[in-house]
mmCIF file of C-alpha atoms in Angstrom:
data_model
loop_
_atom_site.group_PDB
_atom_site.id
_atom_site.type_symbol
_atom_site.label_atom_id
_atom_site.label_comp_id
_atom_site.label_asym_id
_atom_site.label_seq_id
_atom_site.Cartn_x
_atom_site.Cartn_y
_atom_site.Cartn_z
ATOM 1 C CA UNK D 1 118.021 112.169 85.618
ATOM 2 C CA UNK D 2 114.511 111.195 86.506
ATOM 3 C CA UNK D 3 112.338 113.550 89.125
ATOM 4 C CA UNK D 4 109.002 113.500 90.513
ATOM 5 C CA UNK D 5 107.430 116.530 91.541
ATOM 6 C CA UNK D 6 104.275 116.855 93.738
ATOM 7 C CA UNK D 7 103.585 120.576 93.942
ATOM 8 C CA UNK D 8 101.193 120.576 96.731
ATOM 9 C CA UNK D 9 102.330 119.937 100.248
ATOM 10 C CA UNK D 10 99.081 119.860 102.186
ATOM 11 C CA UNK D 11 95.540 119.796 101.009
ATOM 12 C CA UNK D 12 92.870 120.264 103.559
ATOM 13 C CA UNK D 13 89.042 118.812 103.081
ATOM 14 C CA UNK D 14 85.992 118.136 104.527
ATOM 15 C CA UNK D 15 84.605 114.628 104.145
ATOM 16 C CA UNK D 16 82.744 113.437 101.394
ATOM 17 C CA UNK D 17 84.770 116.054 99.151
ATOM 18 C CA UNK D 18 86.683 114.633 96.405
ATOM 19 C CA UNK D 19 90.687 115.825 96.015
ATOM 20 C CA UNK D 20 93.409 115.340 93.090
ATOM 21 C CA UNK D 21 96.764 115.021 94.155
ATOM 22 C CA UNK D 22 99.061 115.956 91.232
ATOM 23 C CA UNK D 23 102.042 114.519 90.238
ATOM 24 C CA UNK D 24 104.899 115.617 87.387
ATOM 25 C CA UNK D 25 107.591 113.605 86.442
ATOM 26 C CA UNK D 26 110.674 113.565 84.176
ATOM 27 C CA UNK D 27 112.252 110.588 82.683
ATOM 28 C CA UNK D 28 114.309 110.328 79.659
ATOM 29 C CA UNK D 29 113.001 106.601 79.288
ATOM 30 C CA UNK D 30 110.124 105.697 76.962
ATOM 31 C CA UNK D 31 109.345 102.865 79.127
ATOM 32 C CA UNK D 32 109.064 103.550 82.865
ATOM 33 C CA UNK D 33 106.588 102.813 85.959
ATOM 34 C CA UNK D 34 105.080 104.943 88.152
ATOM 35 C CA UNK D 35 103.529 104.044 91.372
ATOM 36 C CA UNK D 36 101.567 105.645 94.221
ATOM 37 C CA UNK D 37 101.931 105.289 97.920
ATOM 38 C CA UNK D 38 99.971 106.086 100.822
ATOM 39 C CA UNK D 39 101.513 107.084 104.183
ATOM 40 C CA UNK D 40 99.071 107.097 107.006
ATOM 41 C CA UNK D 41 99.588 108.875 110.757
ATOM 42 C CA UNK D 42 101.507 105.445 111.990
ATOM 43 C CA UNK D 43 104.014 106.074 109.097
ATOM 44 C CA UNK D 44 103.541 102.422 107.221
ATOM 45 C CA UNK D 45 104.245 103.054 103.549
ATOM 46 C CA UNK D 46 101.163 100.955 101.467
ATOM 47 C CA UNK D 47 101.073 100.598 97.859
ATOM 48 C CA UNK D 48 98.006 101.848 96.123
ATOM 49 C CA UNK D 49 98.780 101.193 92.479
ATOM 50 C CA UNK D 50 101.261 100.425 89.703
ATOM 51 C CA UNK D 51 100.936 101.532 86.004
ATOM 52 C CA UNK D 52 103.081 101.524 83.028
ATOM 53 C CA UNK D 53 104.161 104.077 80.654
ATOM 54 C CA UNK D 54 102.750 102.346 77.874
ATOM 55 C CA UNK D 55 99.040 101.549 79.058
ATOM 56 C CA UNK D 56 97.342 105.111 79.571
ATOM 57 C CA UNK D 57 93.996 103.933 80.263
ATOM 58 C CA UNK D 58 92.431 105.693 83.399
ATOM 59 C CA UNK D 59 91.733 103.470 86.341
ATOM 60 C CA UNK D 60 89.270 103.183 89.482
ATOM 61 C CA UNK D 61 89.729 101.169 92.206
ATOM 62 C CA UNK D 62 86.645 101.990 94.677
ATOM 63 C CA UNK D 63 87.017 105.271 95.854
ATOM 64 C CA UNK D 64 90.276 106.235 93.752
ATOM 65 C CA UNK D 65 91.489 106.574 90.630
ATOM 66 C CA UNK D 66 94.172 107.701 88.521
ATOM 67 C CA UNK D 67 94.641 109.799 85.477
ATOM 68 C CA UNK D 68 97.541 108.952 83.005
ATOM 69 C CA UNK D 69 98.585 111.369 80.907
ATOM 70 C CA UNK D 70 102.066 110.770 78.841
ATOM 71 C CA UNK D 71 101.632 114.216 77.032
ATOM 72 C CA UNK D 72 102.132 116.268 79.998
ATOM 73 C CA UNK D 73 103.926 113.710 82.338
ATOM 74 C CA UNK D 74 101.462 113.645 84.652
ATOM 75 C CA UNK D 75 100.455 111.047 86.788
ATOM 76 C CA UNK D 76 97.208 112.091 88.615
ATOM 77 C CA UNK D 77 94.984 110.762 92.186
ATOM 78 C CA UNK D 78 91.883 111.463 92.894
ATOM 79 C CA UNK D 79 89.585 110.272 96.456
ATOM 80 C CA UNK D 80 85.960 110.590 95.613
ATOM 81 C CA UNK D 81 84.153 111.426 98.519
ATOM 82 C CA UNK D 82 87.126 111.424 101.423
ATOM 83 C CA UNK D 83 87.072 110.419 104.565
ATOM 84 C CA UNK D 84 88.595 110.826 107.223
ATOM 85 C CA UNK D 85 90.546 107.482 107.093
ATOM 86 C CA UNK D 86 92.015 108.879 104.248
ATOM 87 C CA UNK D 87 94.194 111.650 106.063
ATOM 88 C CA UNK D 88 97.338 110.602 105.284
ATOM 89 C CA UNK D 89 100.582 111.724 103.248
ATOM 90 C CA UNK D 90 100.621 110.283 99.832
ATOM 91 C CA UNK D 91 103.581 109.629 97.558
ATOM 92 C CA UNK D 92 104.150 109.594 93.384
ATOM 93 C CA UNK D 93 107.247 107.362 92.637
ATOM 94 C CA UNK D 94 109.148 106.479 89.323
ATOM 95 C CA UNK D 95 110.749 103.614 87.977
ATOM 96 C CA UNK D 96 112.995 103.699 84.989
ATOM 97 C CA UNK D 97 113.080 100.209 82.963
ATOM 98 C CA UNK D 98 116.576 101.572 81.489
ATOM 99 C CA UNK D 99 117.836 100.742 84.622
ATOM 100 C CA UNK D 100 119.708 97.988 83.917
ATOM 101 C CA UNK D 101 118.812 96.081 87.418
ATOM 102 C CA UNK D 102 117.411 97.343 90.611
ATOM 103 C CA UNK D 103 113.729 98.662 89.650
ATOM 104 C CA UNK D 104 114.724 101.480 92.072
ATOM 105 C CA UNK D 105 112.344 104.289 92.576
ATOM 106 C CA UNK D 106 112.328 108.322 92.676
ATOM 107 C CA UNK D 107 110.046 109.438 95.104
ATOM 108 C CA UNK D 108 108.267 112.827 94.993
ATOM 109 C CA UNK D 109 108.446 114.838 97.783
ATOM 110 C CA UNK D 110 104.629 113.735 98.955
ATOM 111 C CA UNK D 111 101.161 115.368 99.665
ATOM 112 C CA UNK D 112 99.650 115.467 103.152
ATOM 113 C CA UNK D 113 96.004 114.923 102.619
ATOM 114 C CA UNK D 114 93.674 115.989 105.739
ATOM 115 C CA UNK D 115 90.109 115.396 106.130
ATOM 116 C CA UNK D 116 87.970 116.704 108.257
ATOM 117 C CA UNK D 117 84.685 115.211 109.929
ATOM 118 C CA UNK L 1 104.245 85.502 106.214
ATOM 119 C CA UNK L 2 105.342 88.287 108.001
ATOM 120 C CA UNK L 3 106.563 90.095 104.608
ATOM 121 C CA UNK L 4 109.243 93.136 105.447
ATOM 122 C CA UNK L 5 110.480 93.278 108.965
ATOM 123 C CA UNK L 6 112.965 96.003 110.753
ATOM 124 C CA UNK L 7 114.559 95.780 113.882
ATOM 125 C CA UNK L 8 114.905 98.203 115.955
ATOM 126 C CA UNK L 9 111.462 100.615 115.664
ATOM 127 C CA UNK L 10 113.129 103.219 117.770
ATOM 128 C CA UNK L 11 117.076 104.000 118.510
ATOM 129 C CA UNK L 12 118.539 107.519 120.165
ATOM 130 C CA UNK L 13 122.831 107.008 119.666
ATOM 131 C CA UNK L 14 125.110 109.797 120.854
ATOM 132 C CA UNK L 15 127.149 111.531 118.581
ATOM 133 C CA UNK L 16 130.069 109.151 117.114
ATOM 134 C CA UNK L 17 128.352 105.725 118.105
ATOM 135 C CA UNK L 18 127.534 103.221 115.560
ATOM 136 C CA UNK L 19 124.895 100.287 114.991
ATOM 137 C CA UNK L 20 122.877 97.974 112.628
ATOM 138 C CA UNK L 21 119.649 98.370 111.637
ATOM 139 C CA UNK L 22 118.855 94.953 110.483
ATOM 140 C CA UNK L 23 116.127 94.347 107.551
ATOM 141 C CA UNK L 24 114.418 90.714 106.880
ATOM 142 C CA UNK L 25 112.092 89.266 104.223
ATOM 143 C CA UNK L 26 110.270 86.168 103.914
ATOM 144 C CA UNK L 27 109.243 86.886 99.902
ATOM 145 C CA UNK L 28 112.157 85.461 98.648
ATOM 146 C CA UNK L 29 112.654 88.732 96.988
ATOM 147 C CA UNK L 30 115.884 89.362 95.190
ATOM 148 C CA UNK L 31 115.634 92.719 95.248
ATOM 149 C CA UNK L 32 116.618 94.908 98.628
ATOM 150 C CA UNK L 33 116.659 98.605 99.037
ATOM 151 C CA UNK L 34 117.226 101.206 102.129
ATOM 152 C CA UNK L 35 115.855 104.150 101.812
ATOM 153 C CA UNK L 36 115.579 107.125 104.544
ATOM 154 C CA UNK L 37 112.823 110.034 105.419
ATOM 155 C CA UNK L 38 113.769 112.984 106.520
ATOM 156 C CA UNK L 39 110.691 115.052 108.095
ATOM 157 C CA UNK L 40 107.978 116.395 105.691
ATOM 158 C CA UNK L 41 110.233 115.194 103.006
ATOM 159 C CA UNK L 42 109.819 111.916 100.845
ATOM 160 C CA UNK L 43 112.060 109.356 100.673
ATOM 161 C CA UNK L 44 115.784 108.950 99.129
ATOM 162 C CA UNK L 45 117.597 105.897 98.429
ATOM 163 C CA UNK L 46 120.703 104.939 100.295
ATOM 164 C CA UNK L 47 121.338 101.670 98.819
ATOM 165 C CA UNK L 48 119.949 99.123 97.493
ATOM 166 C CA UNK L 49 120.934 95.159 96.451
ATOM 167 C CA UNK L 50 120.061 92.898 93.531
ATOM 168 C CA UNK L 51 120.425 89.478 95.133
ATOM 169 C CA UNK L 52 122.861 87.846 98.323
ATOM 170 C CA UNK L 53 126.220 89.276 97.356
ATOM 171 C CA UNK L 54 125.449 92.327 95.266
ATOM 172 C CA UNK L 55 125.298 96.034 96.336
ATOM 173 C CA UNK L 56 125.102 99.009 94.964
ATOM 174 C CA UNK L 57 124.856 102.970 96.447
ATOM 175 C CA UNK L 58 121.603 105.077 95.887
ATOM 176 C CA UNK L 59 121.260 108.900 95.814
ATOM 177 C CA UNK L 60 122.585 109.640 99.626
ATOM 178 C CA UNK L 61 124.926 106.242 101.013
ATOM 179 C CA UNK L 62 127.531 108.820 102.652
ATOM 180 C CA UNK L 63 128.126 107.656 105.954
ATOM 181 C CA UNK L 64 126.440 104.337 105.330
ATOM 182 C CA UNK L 65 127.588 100.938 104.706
ATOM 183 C CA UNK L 66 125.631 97.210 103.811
ATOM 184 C CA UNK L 67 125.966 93.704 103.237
ATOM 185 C CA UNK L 68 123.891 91.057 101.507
ATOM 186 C CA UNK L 69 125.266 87.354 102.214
ATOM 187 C CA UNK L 70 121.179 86.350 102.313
ATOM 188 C CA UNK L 71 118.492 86.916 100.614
ATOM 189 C CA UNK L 72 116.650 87.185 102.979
ATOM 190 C CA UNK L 73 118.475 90.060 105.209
ATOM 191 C CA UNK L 74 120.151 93.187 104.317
ATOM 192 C CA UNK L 75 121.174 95.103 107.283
ATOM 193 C CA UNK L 76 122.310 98.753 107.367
ATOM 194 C CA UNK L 77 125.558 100.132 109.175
ATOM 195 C CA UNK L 78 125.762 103.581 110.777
ATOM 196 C CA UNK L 79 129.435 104.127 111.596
ATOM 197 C CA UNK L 80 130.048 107.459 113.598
ATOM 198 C CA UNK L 81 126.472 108.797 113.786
ATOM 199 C CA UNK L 82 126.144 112.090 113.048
ATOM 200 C CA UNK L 83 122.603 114.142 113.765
ATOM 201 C CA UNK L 84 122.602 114.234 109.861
ATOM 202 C CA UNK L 85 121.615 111.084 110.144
ATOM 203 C CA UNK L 86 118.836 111.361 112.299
ATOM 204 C CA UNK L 87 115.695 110.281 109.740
ATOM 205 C CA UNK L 88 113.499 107.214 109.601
ATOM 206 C CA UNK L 89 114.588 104.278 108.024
ATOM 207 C CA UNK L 90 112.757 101.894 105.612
ATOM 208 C CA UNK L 91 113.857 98.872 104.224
ATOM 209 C CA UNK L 92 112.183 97.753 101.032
ATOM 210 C CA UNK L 93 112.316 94.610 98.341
ATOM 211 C CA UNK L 94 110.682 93.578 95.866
ATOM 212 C CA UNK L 95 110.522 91.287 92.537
ATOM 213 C CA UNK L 96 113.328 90.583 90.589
ATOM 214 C CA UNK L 97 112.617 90.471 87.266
ATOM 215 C CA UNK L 98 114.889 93.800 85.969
ATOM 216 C CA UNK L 99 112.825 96.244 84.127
ATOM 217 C CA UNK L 100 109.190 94.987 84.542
ATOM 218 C CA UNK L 101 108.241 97.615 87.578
ATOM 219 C CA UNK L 102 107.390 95.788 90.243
ATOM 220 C CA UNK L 103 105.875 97.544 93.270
ATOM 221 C CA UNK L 104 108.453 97.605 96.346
ATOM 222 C CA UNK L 105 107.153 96.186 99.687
ATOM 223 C CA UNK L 106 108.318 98.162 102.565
ATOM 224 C CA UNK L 107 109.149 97.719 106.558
ATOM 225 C CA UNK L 108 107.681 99.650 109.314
ATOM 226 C CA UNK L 109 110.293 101.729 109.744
ATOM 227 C CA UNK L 110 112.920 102.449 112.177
ATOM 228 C CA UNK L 111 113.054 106.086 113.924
ATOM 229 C CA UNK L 112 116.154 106.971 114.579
ATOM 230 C CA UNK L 113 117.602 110.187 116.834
ATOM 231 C CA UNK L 114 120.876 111.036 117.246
ATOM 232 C CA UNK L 115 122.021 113.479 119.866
#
């Protein structure tokens, strides 16, 4: 069965600080999706990014970016230089293509990012 | 386009009652999901449709029950609430296209309490 783990619960920063949220997963797939989400104080859920197990190139969008890496199943964040608009609880999720229908996802359990002014 | 909408944002029901938490897209997506949060937790899948007609249970659809006969709405029934149950709820959908990983577009939420 697929799982997503996201070790750390809370991280706590002062602005302009850069954090990595970490994510582990487990899939028995060799093709599979993972996603992040980003779940700020009035409890939206926004998507942040989308990547494929078979494309492991590192990407930046602005202030984030993410760090592939199918040898140790990890699925990496990191905000350059937070602010405080960044507070918020972030998620890791999976998708399985052997699914045959549904593209449902396995969330990880979530990291509450807080920066400070 | 007003993209994933959920009606109520906020219900308290008494032990035993029941009601519909009603979900709505304008995306056309095929794809429909429910999933609930329980505090400081992330989220689990209750259950989740592939197009008008088709459902299927996710990881925790005791005490839970849906229907699909749009594509556009898939609304959630709580029969005899229990506190168990007291969570917020997200609806989600996305793209159809099996396999290919599209990114899920989700409702504000509904916060429910039961007492």
């Amino acid at each position: 069965a697929q799982k997503v783990t996201q070790a750390q619960t809370e991280i706590s920063v002062v602005e302009k600080e850069d954090v990595t949220l970490d994510c582990v997963y487990e899939t028995r797939d060799t093709t599979y999706y993972l996603f992040w989400y980003k779940q700020p104080p009035s409890g939206e859920l926004v998507f942040l990014i989308r990547r494929n197990s078979f494309d492991e190139q590192n990407e930046i969008s602005g202030r984030y970016s993410w760090n592939f890496q199918k040898s140790t199943s990890s699925f990496n964040f990191t905000i350059t230089a937070s602010q405080v608009v960044d507070s918020a609880v972030y998620f890791c999720a999976l998708s399985e293509k052997g699914q045959a229908a549904g593209n449902k996802l396995t969330f990880g359990g979530g990291t509450r990012v807080l920066v400070k002014p | 386009n007003a993209g994933v909408t959920q009606t109520p944002k906020f219900r308290i029901l008494k032990i035993g009652q029941s009601m519909t938490l009603q979900c709505t897209q304008d995306m056309n997506h095929n794809y429909m999901y429910w999933y609930r949060q329980d505090p400081g937790m992330g989220l689990k899948l209750i259950y989740y449709s592939v197009g008008a007609g088709i459902t299927d249970k996710g990881e925790v659809p005791n005490g839970y029950n849906v229907s699909r006969s749009t594509t556009e709405d898939f609304p959630l029934r709580l029969e005899l609430a229990a506190p168990s149950q007291t969570s917020v709820y997200f609806c989600a959908s996305s793209y159809s296209r099996p396999g290919t990983g599209y990114e899920q577009f989700f409702g504000p939420g509904t916060r429910l309490t039961v007492l």
